Amino acid sequence: MKERIKSLVGSAVKQAIKEQQLAELPDASWQHQLAWQYATNPGPGFNASGFQVFSQDDEDGKLLYIFSQIGTTNKKCVDIAFASPIGSNTANLIVYHGWHGFLVEGGDMATACQYFHGNRRTNIFPPVMKQAWITTENVNNLILEAGFQGEIDLFSLDIDGIDYWLWKALDAVSPRVMVVEYQDILGPDLAVTVPYKPDFNRMDLHEDFYGASLPAFVKLAKEKGYRLVGANRLQYNAFFVRNDIVSEHLPEVDINTCFTHPKVEEGRKTRFAKVKDLGWEHV
């Protein structure tokens, strides 16, 4: 009973924190001014452009910078593994920049639904939200059924699992920009991923046995026609831009530049050894 009470209290506290964070979000005007400034004067460049509104780290700022340089076509995005606006790579664009999204999550989406249907910026035309377990077998059909097809501006992928295989299977949409989470403890040399399992659960073997290395994603990106343009500040989310979209301010970067943060070095020292022999698949 005590554990049950503790769990209920913990959930209530987490919900209160989320609601408080959402209530404190800033106005959109300064972002629009910043985007206009970037479009006319790129300033210090991609690496210095990060800031956090909804995103887990500084992805909101870096995405604003990218689209200030390359523009938008339809302001459509797909976000796979969207549990809540807080920690999302797409909520800022949806709420403050008029984007339309398809948001998918394998778990509970109550917080997301409550927020978007209750927000005056999104309640008239909220994003499409779907609770579903994503696999290579259903990812394209789910996207098509939601009304998304062909070119979109952004695809964000972060399911802590079979991410590599989902991007490999993706053909329902052609994103201009991809954001994918990579497993930073695997370093800049190994092109590996977890083996494909439709019911993959990162906790089955070890909490760090999930996802794929950045070299694996870079190799796949090149096959699909994308270039790596950088990472978030803490270096676990990689940004790719489609090669037909040219911008002198978004050149391809060396993979090693995405492994310079002290957090990455610490993780490789303390966490990699625990998962290095758990069955990574070379790609």
PDB file of C-alpha atoms in Angstrom:
ATOM      1  CA  MET A   1       0.000   0.000   0.000  1.00  0.00           C
ATOM      2  CA  LYS A   2       2.829   2.381   0.868  1.00  0.00           C
ATOM      3  CA  GLU A   3       4.429   1.747  -2.517  1.00  0.00           C
ATOM      4  CA  ARG A   4       1.095   2.348  -4.234  1.00  0.00           C
ATOM      5  CA  ILE A   5       0.636   5.641  -2.378  1.00  0.00           C
ATOM      6  CA  LYS A   6       4.210   6.634  -3.185  1.00  0.00           C
ATOM      7  CA  SER A   7       3.593   5.870  -6.860  1.00  0.00           C
ATOM      8  CA  LEU A   8       0.400   7.931  -6.933  1.00  0.00           C
ATOM      9  CA  VAL A   9       2.061  10.855  -5.184  1.00  0.00           C
ATOM     10  CA  GLY A  10       5.030  10.633  -7.538  1.00  0.00           C
ATOM     11  CA  SER A  11       2.753  10.693 -10.581  1.00  0.00           C
ATOM     12  CA  ALA A  12       0.863  13.682  -9.208  1.00  0.00           C
ATOM     13  CA  VAL A  13       4.091  15.563  -8.582  1.00  0.00           C
ATOM     14  CA  LYS A  14       5.383  14.810 -12.086  1.00  0.00           C
ATOM     15  CA  GLN A  15       2.098  15.990 -13.598  1.00  0.00           C
ATOM     16  CA  ALA A  16       2.206  19.187 -11.538  1.00  0.00           C
ATOM     17  CA  ILE A  17       5.758  19.866 -12.695  1.00  0.00           C
ATOM     18  CA  LYS A  18       4.768  19.345 -16.334  1.00  0.00           C
ATOM     19  CA  GLU A  19       1.784  21.662 -15.968  1.00  0.00           C
ATOM     20  CA  GLN A  20       3.944  24.322 -14.325  1.00  0.00           C
ATOM     21  CA  GLN A  21       6.573  24.049 -17.057  1.00  0.00           C
ATOM     22  CA  LEU A  22       3.930  24.379 -19.751  1.00  0.00           C
ATOM     23  CA  ALA A  23       2.405  27.380 -18.002  1.00  0.00           C
ATOM     24  CA  GLU A  24       5.754  29.180 -17.968  1.00  0.00           C
ATOM     25  CA  LEU A  25       6.485  28.937 -21.694  1.00  0.00           C
ATOM     26  CA  PRO A  26       7.462  32.266 -23.285  1.00  0.00           C
ATOM     27  CA  ASP A  27       5.720  34.290 -25.923  1.00  0.00           C
ATOM     28  CA  ALA A  28       6.421  33.567 -29.586  1.00  0.00           C
ATOM     29  CA  SER A  29       7.371  37.072 -30.725  1.00  0.00           C
ATOM     30  CA  TRP A  30      11.055  36.906 -29.792  1.00  0.00           C
ATOM     31  CA  GLN A  31      11.423  33.636 -31.716  1.00  0.00           C
ATOM     32  CA  HIS A  32       9.948  35.156 -34.860  1.00  0.00           C
ATOM     33  CA  GLN A  33      12.318  38.104 -34.568  1.00  0.00           C
ATOM     34  CA  LEU A  34      15.254  35.748 -34.092  1.00  0.00           C
ATOM     35  CA  ALA A  35      14.286  33.646 -37.111  1.00  0.00           C
ATOM     36  CA  TRP A  36      14.075  36.790 -39.246  1.00  0.00           C
ATOM     37  CA  GLN A  37      17.509  37.896 -38.016  1.00  0.00           C
ATOM     38  CA  TYR A  38      18.985  34.473 -38.811  1.00  0.00           C
ATOM     39  CA  ALA A  39      17.512  34.592 -42.311  1.00  0.00           C
ATOM     40  CA  THR A  40      19.149  37.944 -43.044  1.00  0.00           C
ATOM     41  CA  ASN A  41      22.285  37.463 -40.940  1.00  0.00           C
ATOM     42  CA  PRO A  42      23.182  33.867 -39.979  1.00  0.00           C
ATOM     43  CA  GLY A  43      25.357  35.142 -37.141  1.00  0.00           C
ATOM     44  CA  PRO A  44      27.502  32.679 -35.179  1.00  0.00           C
ATOM     45  CA  GLY A  45      26.112  29.608 -36.936  1.00  0.00           C
ATOM     46  CA  PHE A  46      24.384  26.342 -36.090  1.00  0.00           C
ATOM     47  CA  ASN A  47      26.386  25.329 -33.028  1.00  0.00           C
ATOM     48  CA  ALA A  48      25.667  28.585 -31.197  1.00  0.00           C
ATOM     49  CA  SER A  49      21.976  28.732 -32.103  1.00  0.00           C
ATOM     50  CA  GLY A  50      20.548  26.349 -29.545  1.00  0.00           C
ATOM     51  CA  PHE A  51      17.927  27.187 -26.953  1.00  0.00           C
ATOM     52  CA  GLN A  52      15.283  25.267 -25.047  1.00  0.00           C
ATOM     53  CA  VAL A  53      11.563  25.955 -24.882  1.00  0.00           C
ATOM     54  CA  PHE A  54       9.911  22.539 -25.041  1.00  0.00           C
ATOM     55  CA  SER A  55      12.875  20.430 -26.119  1.00  0.00           C
ATOM     56  CA  GLN A  56      14.935  18.240 -23.826  1.00  0.00           C
ATOM     57  CA  ASP A  57      18.111  20.167 -24.589  1.00  0.00           C
ATOM     58  CA  ASP A  58      18.698  22.965 -27.119  1.00  0.00           C
ATOM     59  CA  GLU A  59      16.994  21.359 -30.116  1.00  0.00           C
ATOM     60  CA  ASP A  60      14.302  24.059 -30.368  1.00  0.00           C
ATOM     61  CA  GLY A  61      16.857  26.731 -31.176  1.00  0.00           C
ATOM     62  CA  LYS A  62      18.797  24.611 -33.617  1.00  0.00           C
ATOM     63  CA  LEU A  63      15.687  23.648 -35.544  1.00  0.00           C
ATOM     64  CA  LEU A  64      14.658  27.305 -35.694  1.00  0.00           C
ATOM     65  CA  TYR A  65      18.089  28.106 -37.119  1.00  0.00           C
ATOM     66  CA  ILE A  66      17.926  25.317 -39.707  1.00  0.00           C
ATOM     67  CA  PHE A  67      14.537  26.396 -41.028  1.00  0.00           C
ATOM     68  CA  SER A  68      15.526  30.062 -41.025  1.00  0.00           C
ATOM     69  CA  GLN A  69      18.244  29.048 -43.497  1.00  0.00           C
ATOM     70  CA  ILE A  70      16.359  26.600 -45.715  1.00  0.00           C
ATOM     71  CA  GLY A  71      12.790  27.856 -45.319  1.00  0.00           C
ATOM     72  CA  THR A  72       9.725  25.635 -45.105  1.00  0.00           C
ATOM     73  CA  THR A  73       7.503  24.008 -47.702  1.00  0.00           C
ATOM     74  CA  ASN A  74       4.377  22.944 -45.816  1.00  0.00           C
ATOM     75  CA  LYS A  75       5.306  23.142 -42.106  1.00  0.00           C
ATOM     76  CA  LYS A  76       4.419  19.498 -41.592  1.00  0.00           C
ATOM     77  CA  CYS A  77       6.242  17.268 -39.128  1.00  0.00           C
ATOM     78  CA  VAL A  78       6.112  13.714 -37.827  1.00  0.00           C
ATOM     79  CA  ASP A  79       7.337  12.921 -34.320  1.00  0.00           C
ATOM     80  CA  ILE A  80       7.774   9.289 -33.331  1.00  0.00           C
ATOM     81  CA  ALA A  81       7.790   8.855 -29.525  1.00  0.00           C
ATOM     82  CA  PHE A  82       5.919  11.952 -28.379  1.00  0.00           C
ATOM     83  CA  ALA A  83       4.793  11.384 -24.792  1.00  0.00           C
ATOM     84  CA  SER A  84       4.513  15.035 -23.761  1.00  0.00           C
ATOM     85  CA  PRO A  85       5.204  18.500 -25.171  1.00  0.00           C
ATOM     86  CA  ILE A  86       7.982  18.843 -22.589  1.00  0.00           C
ATOM     87  CA  GLY A  87      11.029  17.097 -24.036  1.00  0.00           C
ATOM     88  CA  SER A  88       9.695  17.208 -27.592  1.00  0.00           C
ATOM     89  CA  ASN A  89      11.559  18.338 -30.706  1.00  0.00           C
ATOM     90  CA  THR A  90       8.396  19.425 -32.531  1.00  0.00           C
ATOM     91  CA  ALA A  91       6.100  21.105 -29.978  1.00  0.00           C
ATOM     92  CA  ASN A  92       7.804  24.489 -30.296  1.00  0.00           C
ATOM     93  CA  LEU A  93       7.259  24.549 -34.051  1.00  0.00           C
ATOM     94  CA  ILE A  94       3.649  23.416 -33.677  1.00  0.00           C
ATOM     95  CA  VAL A  95       2.719  25.857 -30.914  1.00  0.00           C
ATOM     96  CA  TYR A  96       4.698  28.973 -31.823  1.00  0.00           C
ATOM     97  CA  HIS A  97       5.261  28.679 -35.566  1.00  0.00           C
ATOM     98  CA  GLY A  98       2.001  27.279 -36.909  1.00  0.00           C
ATOM     99  CA  TRP A  99       3.193  23.812 -37.870  1.00  0.00           C
ATOM    100  CA  HIS A 100       0.935  20.764 -38.203  1.00  0.00           C
ATOM    101  CA  GLY A 101       2.139  17.446 -36.872  1.00  0.00           C
ATOM    102  CA  PHE A 102       1.526  13.740 -36.544  1.00  0.00           C
ATOM    103  CA  LEU A 103       2.587  12.694 -33.055  1.00  0.00           C
ATOM    104  CA  VAL A 104       2.933   9.025 -32.140  1.00  0.00           C
ATOM    105  CA  GLU A 105       3.664   7.432 -28.782  1.00  0.00           C
ATOM    106  CA  GLY A 106       3.614   3.830 -27.611  1.00  0.00           C
ATOM    107  CA  GLY A 107       2.568   4.817 -24.092  1.00  0.00           C
ATOM    108  CA  ASP A 108       0.099   7.238 -22.573  1.00  0.00           C
ATOM    109  CA  MET A 109      -0.625  10.419 -24.551  1.00  0.00           C
ATOM    110  CA  ALA A 110      -3.017  12.025 -22.067  1.00  0.00           C
ATOM    111  CA  THR A 111      -0.693  14.947 -21.296  1.00  0.00           C
ATOM    112  CA  ALA A 112      -0.165  15.699 -24.986  1.00  0.00           C
ATOM    113  CA  CYS A 113      -3.867  15.515 -25.820  1.00  0.00           C
ATOM    114  CA  GLN A 114      -4.820  17.696 -22.877  1.00  0.00           C
ATOM    115  CA  TYR A 115      -2.222  20.301 -23.753  1.00  0.00           C
ATOM    116  CA  PHE A 116      -2.904  20.683 -27.471  1.00  0.00           C
ATOM    117  CA  HIS A 117      -6.696  20.573 -27.138  1.00  0.00           C
ATOM    118  CA  GLY A 118      -6.542  23.127 -24.337  1.00  0.00           C
ATOM    119  CA  ASN A 119      -3.987  25.516 -25.815  1.00  0.00           C
ATOM    120  CA  ARG A 120      -5.483  28.554 -27.561  1.00  0.00           C
ATOM    121  CA  ARG A 121      -2.808  28.342 -30.255  1.00  0.00           C
ATOM    122  CA  THR A 122      -3.622  24.743 -31.187  1.00  0.00           C
ATOM    123  CA  ASN A 123      -7.128  23.895 -29.961  1.00  0.00           C
ATOM    124  CA  ILE A 124      -8.882  24.776 -33.225  1.00  0.00           C
ATOM    125  CA  PHE A 125      -6.604  22.568 -35.324  1.00  0.00           C
ATOM    126  CA  PRO A 126      -4.544  20.349 -33.012  1.00  0.00           C
ATOM    127  CA  PRO A 127      -1.893  17.950 -34.269  1.00  0.00           C
ATOM    128  CA  VAL A 128      -2.932  14.413 -35.137  1.00  0.00           C
ATOM    129  CA  MET A 129      -2.103  12.211 -32.156  1.00  0.00           C
ATOM    130  CA  LYS A 130      -1.938   8.430 -32.155  1.00  0.00           C
ATOM    131  CA  GLN A 131      -1.097   5.925 -29.448  1.00  0.00           C
ATOM    132  CA  ALA A 132       0.573   3.002 -31.199  1.00  0.00           C
ATOM    133  CA  TRP A 133       3.524   0.656 -30.926  1.00  0.00           C
ATOM    134  CA  ILE A 134       5.692   1.482 -33.913  1.00  0.00           C
ATOM    135  CA  THR A 135       7.388  -1.216 -35.997  1.00  0.00           C
ATOM    136  CA  THR A 136       8.865  -1.373 -39.477  1.00  0.00           C
ATOM    137  CA  GLU A 137       5.714  -3.191 -40.530  1.00  0.00           C
ATOM    138  CA  ASN A 138       3.291  -0.413 -39.567  1.00  0.00           C
ATOM    139  CA  VAL A 139       5.235   2.862 -39.552  1.00  0.00           C
ATOM    140  CA  ASN A 140       4.434   3.837 -43.136  1.00  0.00           C
ATOM    141  CA  ASN A 141       0.752   2.886 -42.982  1.00  0.00           C
ATOM    142  CA  LEU A 142       0.252   4.828 -39.753  1.00  0.00           C
ATOM    143  CA  ILE A 143       1.771   7.931 -41.320  1.00  0.00           C
ATOM    144  CA  LEU A 144      -0.334   7.617 -44.471  1.00  0.00           C
ATOM    145  CA  GLU A 145      -3.518   6.992 -42.487  1.00  0.00           C
ATOM    146  CA  ALA A 146      -2.848  10.208 -40.571  1.00  0.00           C
ATOM    147  CA  GLY A 147      -2.875  12.147 -43.841  1.00  0.00           C
ATOM    148  CA  PHE A 148       0.865  12.693 -44.224  1.00  0.00           C
ATOM    149  CA  GLN A 149       2.524  11.745 -47.492  1.00  0.00           C
ATOM    150  CA  GLY A 150       5.388  12.855 -49.700  1.00  0.00           C
ATOM    151  CA  GLU A 151       7.551  15.793 -48.733  1.00  0.00           C
ATOM    152  CA  ILE A 152       7.344  17.118 -45.183  1.00  0.00           C
ATOM    153  CA  ASP A 153       9.650  19.551 -43.452  1.00  0.00           C
ATOM    154  CA  LEU A 154      10.679  17.565 -40.381  1.00  0.00           C
ATOM    155  CA  PHE A 155      10.797  14.037 -38.990  1.00  0.00           C
ATOM    156  CA  SER A 156      11.880  13.453 -35.384  1.00  0.00           C
ATOM    157  CA  LEU A 157      12.716   9.904 -34.279  1.00  0.00           C
ATOM    158  CA  ASP A 158      13.515   8.894 -30.717  1.00  0.00           C
ATOM    159  CA  ILE A 159      12.026   5.599 -29.532  1.00  0.00           C
ATOM    160  CA  ASP A 160      15.032   4.300 -27.568  1.00  0.00           C
ATOM    161  CA  GLY A 161      14.985   1.103 -29.564  1.00  0.00           C
ATOM    162  CA  ILE A 162      14.789   0.148 -33.210  1.00  0.00           C
ATOM    163  CA  ASP A 163      15.276   3.704 -34.468  1.00  0.00           C
ATOM    164  CA  TYR A 164      17.747   2.706 -37.193  1.00  0.00           C
ATOM    165  CA  TRP A 165      15.369   0.122 -38.658  1.00  0.00           C
ATOM    166  CA  LEU A 166      12.440   2.539 -38.644  1.00  0.00           C
ATOM    167  CA  TRP A 167      14.341   5.156 -40.619  1.00  0.00           C
ATOM    168  CA  LYS A 168      15.559   2.481 -43.000  1.00  0.00           C
ATOM    169  CA  ALA A 169      11.964   1.353 -43.604  1.00  0.00           C
ATOM    170  CA  LEU A 170      10.526   4.871 -43.898  1.00  0.00           C
ATOM    171  CA  ASP A 171       9.186   5.726 -47.349  1.00  0.00           C
ATOM    172  CA  ALA A 172       5.730   7.223 -46.764  1.00  0.00           C
ATOM    173  CA  VAL A 173       7.239  10.679 -46.378  1.00  0.00           C
ATOM    174  CA  SER A 174      10.391  12.430 -47.553  1.00  0.00           C
ATOM    175  CA  PRO A 175      11.508  14.746 -44.745  1.00  0.00           C
ATOM    176  CA  ARG A 176      13.657  17.739 -45.604  1.00  0.00           C
ATOM    177  CA  VAL A 177      15.190  17.524 -42.118  1.00  0.00           C
ATOM    178  CA  MET A 178      15.677  14.478 -39.871  1.00  0.00           C
ATOM    179  CA  VAL A 179      16.432  14.515 -36.148  1.00  0.00           C
ATOM    180  CA  VAL A 180      17.422  11.150 -34.692  1.00  0.00           C
ATOM    181  CA  GLU A 181      18.736  10.149 -31.304  1.00  0.00           C
ATOM    182  CA  TYR A 182      22.028   8.266 -31.454  1.00  0.00           C
ATOM    183  CA  GLN A 183      23.645   6.157 -28.755  1.00  0.00           C
ATOM    184  CA  ASP A 184      26.598   8.385 -27.907  1.00  0.00           C
ATOM    185  CA  ILE A 185      28.439   5.799 -25.787  1.00  0.00           C
ATOM    186  CA  LEU A 186      29.104   3.790 -28.966  1.00  0.00           C
ATOM    187  CA  GLY A 187      31.477   6.479 -30.220  1.00  0.00           C
ATOM    188  CA  PRO A 188      32.385   7.752 -33.700  1.00  0.00           C
ATOM    189  CA  ASP A 189      33.786   4.562 -35.238  1.00  0.00           C
ATOM    190  CA  LEU A 190      31.356   1.637 -34.845  1.00  0.00           C
ATOM    191  CA  ALA A 191      28.446   1.430 -37.305  1.00  0.00           C
ATOM    192  CA  VAL A 192      26.120  -0.705 -35.180  1.00  0.00           C
ATOM    193  CA  THR A 193      22.493  -0.968 -34.103  1.00  0.00           C
ATOM    194  CA  VAL A 194      20.368  -3.216 -31.955  1.00  0.00           C
ATOM    195  CA  PRO A 195      18.986  -6.149 -33.977  1.00  0.00           C
ATOM    196  CA  TYR A 196      15.473  -5.704 -35.265  1.00  0.00           C
ATOM    197  CA  LYS A 197      12.685  -6.990 -33.023  1.00  0.00           C
ATOM    198  CA  PRO A 198       9.160  -5.613 -33.397  1.00  0.00           C
ATOM    199  CA  ASP A 199       8.636  -5.924 -29.634  1.00  0.00           C
ATOM    200  CA  PHE A 200      12.056  -4.534 -28.687  1.00  0.00           C
ATOM    201  CA  ASN A 201      12.295  -3.285 -25.098  1.00  0.00           C
ATOM    202  CA  ARG A 202      15.486  -1.561 -23.983  1.00  0.00           C
ATOM    203  CA  MET A 203      15.077  -2.934 -20.463  1.00  0.00           C
ATOM    204  CA  ASP A 204      15.185  -6.593 -21.541  1.00  0.00           C
ATOM    205  CA  LEU A 205      18.995  -6.791 -21.477  1.00  0.00           C
ATOM    206  CA  HIS A 206      20.280  -3.436 -20.236  1.00  0.00           C
ATOM    207  CA  GLU A 207      18.935   0.108 -20.181  1.00  0.00           C
ATOM    208  CA  ASP A 208      21.813   1.263 -22.416  1.00  0.00           C
ATOM    209  CA  PHE A 209      21.309  -1.458 -25.029  1.00  0.00           C
ATOM    210  CA  TYR A 210      19.123   0.456 -27.450  1.00  0.00           C
ATOM    211  CA  GLY A 211      19.232   2.533 -30.609  1.00  0.00           C
ATOM    212  CA  ALA A 212      22.175   2.832 -32.950  1.00  0.00           C
ATOM    213  CA  SER A 213      25.516   4.557 -33.247  1.00  0.00           C
ATOM    214  CA  LEU A 214      25.958   7.814 -35.116  1.00  0.00           C
ATOM    215  CA  PRO A 215      28.177   6.143 -37.766  1.00  0.00           C
ATOM    216  CA  ALA A 216      25.287   3.752 -38.481  1.00  0.00           C
ATOM    217  CA  PHE A 217      22.900   6.667 -38.941  1.00  0.00           C
ATOM    218  CA  VAL A 218      25.380   8.624 -41.064  1.00  0.00           C
ATOM    219  CA  LYS A 219      25.823   5.604 -43.346  1.00  0.00           C
ATOM    220  CA  LEU A 220      22.049   5.202 -43.669  1.00  0.00           C
ATOM    221  CA  ALA A 221      21.611   8.944 -44.171  1.00  0.00           C
ATOM    222  CA  LYS A 222      24.035   8.928 -47.087  1.00  0.00           C
ATOM    223  CA  GLU A 223      22.131   6.049 -48.677  1.00  0.00           C
ATOM    224  CA  LYS A 224      18.929   8.062 -48.350  1.00  0.00           C
ATOM    225  CA  GLY A 225      20.475  11.326 -49.547  1.00  0.00           C
ATOM    226  CA  TYR A 226      21.101  13.284 -46.340  1.00  0.00           C
ATOM    227  CA  ARG A 227      24.096  14.995 -44.766  1.00  0.00           C
ATOM    228  CA  LEU A 228      24.969  15.378 -41.094  1.00  0.00           C
ATOM    229  CA  VAL A 229      24.949  19.065 -40.098  1.00  0.00           C
ATOM    230  CA  GLY A 230      25.477  18.775 -36.344  1.00  0.00           C
ATOM    231  CA  ALA A 231      24.181  17.652 -32.975  1.00  0.00           C
ATOM    232  CA  ASN A 232      22.505  19.099 -29.932  1.00  0.00           C
ATOM    233  CA  ARG A 233      24.608  20.612 -27.153  1.00  0.00           C
ATOM    234  CA  LEU A 234      24.809  17.411 -25.097  1.00  0.00           C
ATOM    235  CA  GLN A 235      25.412  15.385 -28.264  1.00  0.00           C
ATOM    236  CA  TYR A 236      22.838  12.627 -28.451  1.00  0.00           C
ATOM    237  CA  ASN A 237      20.503  14.037 -31.126  1.00  0.00           C
ATOM    238  CA  ALA A 238      21.816  14.342 -34.676  1.00  0.00           C
ATOM    239  CA  PHE A 239      20.460  16.725 -37.324  1.00  0.00           C
ATOM    240  CA  PHE A 240      20.419  15.729 -40.995  1.00  0.00           C
ATOM    241  CA  VAL A 241      19.429  17.866 -43.985  1.00  0.00           C
ATOM    242  CA  ARG A 242      18.473  16.402 -47.363  1.00  0.00           C
ATOM    243  CA  ASN A 243      21.244  16.900 -49.903  1.00  0.00           C
ATOM    244  CA  ASP A 244      19.081  18.648 -52.503  1.00  0.00           C
ATOM    245  CA  ILE A 245      18.509  21.459 -49.996  1.00  0.00           C
ATOM    246  CA  VAL A 246      21.572  23.657 -50.290  1.00  0.00           C
ATOM    247  CA  SER A 247      22.714  26.109 -47.624  1.00  0.00           C
ATOM    248  CA  GLU A 248      26.243  27.398 -47.184  1.00  0.00           C
ATOM    249  CA  HIS A 249      25.473  27.787 -43.483  1.00  0.00           C
ATOM    250  CA  LEU A 250      24.535  24.109 -43.069  1.00  0.00           C
ATOM    251  CA  PRO A 251      27.489  22.179 -44.494  1.00  0.00           C
ATOM    252  CA  GLU A 252      28.215  18.536 -43.798  1.00  0.00           C
ATOM    253  CA  VAL A 253      30.248  18.179 -40.606  1.00  0.00           C
ATOM    254  CA  ASP A 254      32.803  15.627 -39.491  1.00  0.00           C
ATOM    255  CA  ILE A 255      31.279  12.947 -37.291  1.00  0.00           C
ATOM    256  CA  ASN A 256      33.928  13.517 -34.628  1.00  0.00           C
ATOM    257  CA  THR A 257      32.535  16.996 -33.923  1.00  0.00           C
ATOM    258  CA  CYS A 258      29.480  15.263 -32.431  1.00  0.00           C
ATOM    259  CA  PHE A 259      31.535  13.573 -29.693  1.00  0.00           C
ATOM    260  CA  THR A 260      33.255  16.457 -27.916  1.00  0.00           C
ATOM    261  CA  HIS A 261      31.054  17.115 -24.886  1.00  0.00           C
ATOM    262  CA  PRO A 262      32.383  15.883 -21.495  1.00  0.00           C
ATOM    263  CA  LYS A 263      29.099  14.002 -20.975  1.00  0.00           C
ATOM    264  CA  VAL A 264      29.904  11.819 -23.973  1.00  0.00           C
ATOM    265  CA  GLU A 265      33.404  11.045 -22.762  1.00  0.00           C
ATOM    266  CA  GLU A 266      32.116  10.181 -19.294  1.00  0.00           C
ATOM    267  CA  GLY A 267      29.430   7.895 -20.735  1.00  0.00           C
ATOM    268  CA  ARG A 268      31.902   6.021 -22.887  1.00  0.00           C
ATOM    269  CA  LYS A 269      34.135   5.454 -19.878  1.00  0.00           C
ATOM    270  CA  THR A 270      31.459   4.329 -17.441  1.00  0.00           C
ATOM    271  CA  ARG A 271      28.629   2.804 -19.521  1.00  0.00           C
ATOM    272  CA  PHE A 272      29.967   1.351 -22.759  1.00  0.00           C
ATOM    273  CA  ALA A 273      31.715  -1.652 -21.185  1.00  0.00           C
ATOM    274  CA  LYS A 274      28.412  -2.859 -19.738  1.00  0.00           C
ATOM    275  CA  VAL A 275      26.761  -3.224 -23.149  1.00  0.00           C
ATOM    276  CA  LYS A 276      29.587  -3.710 -25.649  1.00  0.00           C
ATOM    277  CA  ASP A 277      29.059  -7.485 -25.886  1.00  0.00           C
ATOM    278  CA  LEU A 278      25.258  -7.605 -25.835  1.00  0.00           C
ATOM    279  CA  GLY A 279      24.766  -8.335 -29.529  1.00  0.00           C
ATOM    280  CA  TRP A 280      25.046  -5.132 -31.534  1.00  0.00           C
ATOM    281  CA  GLU A 281      24.497  -5.680 -35.254  1.00  0.00           C
ATOM    282  CA  HIS A 282      27.014  -4.173 -37.682  1.00  0.00           C
ATOM    283  CA  VAL A 283      25.480  -2.305 -40.599  1.00  0.00           C
TER     284      VAL A 283
END
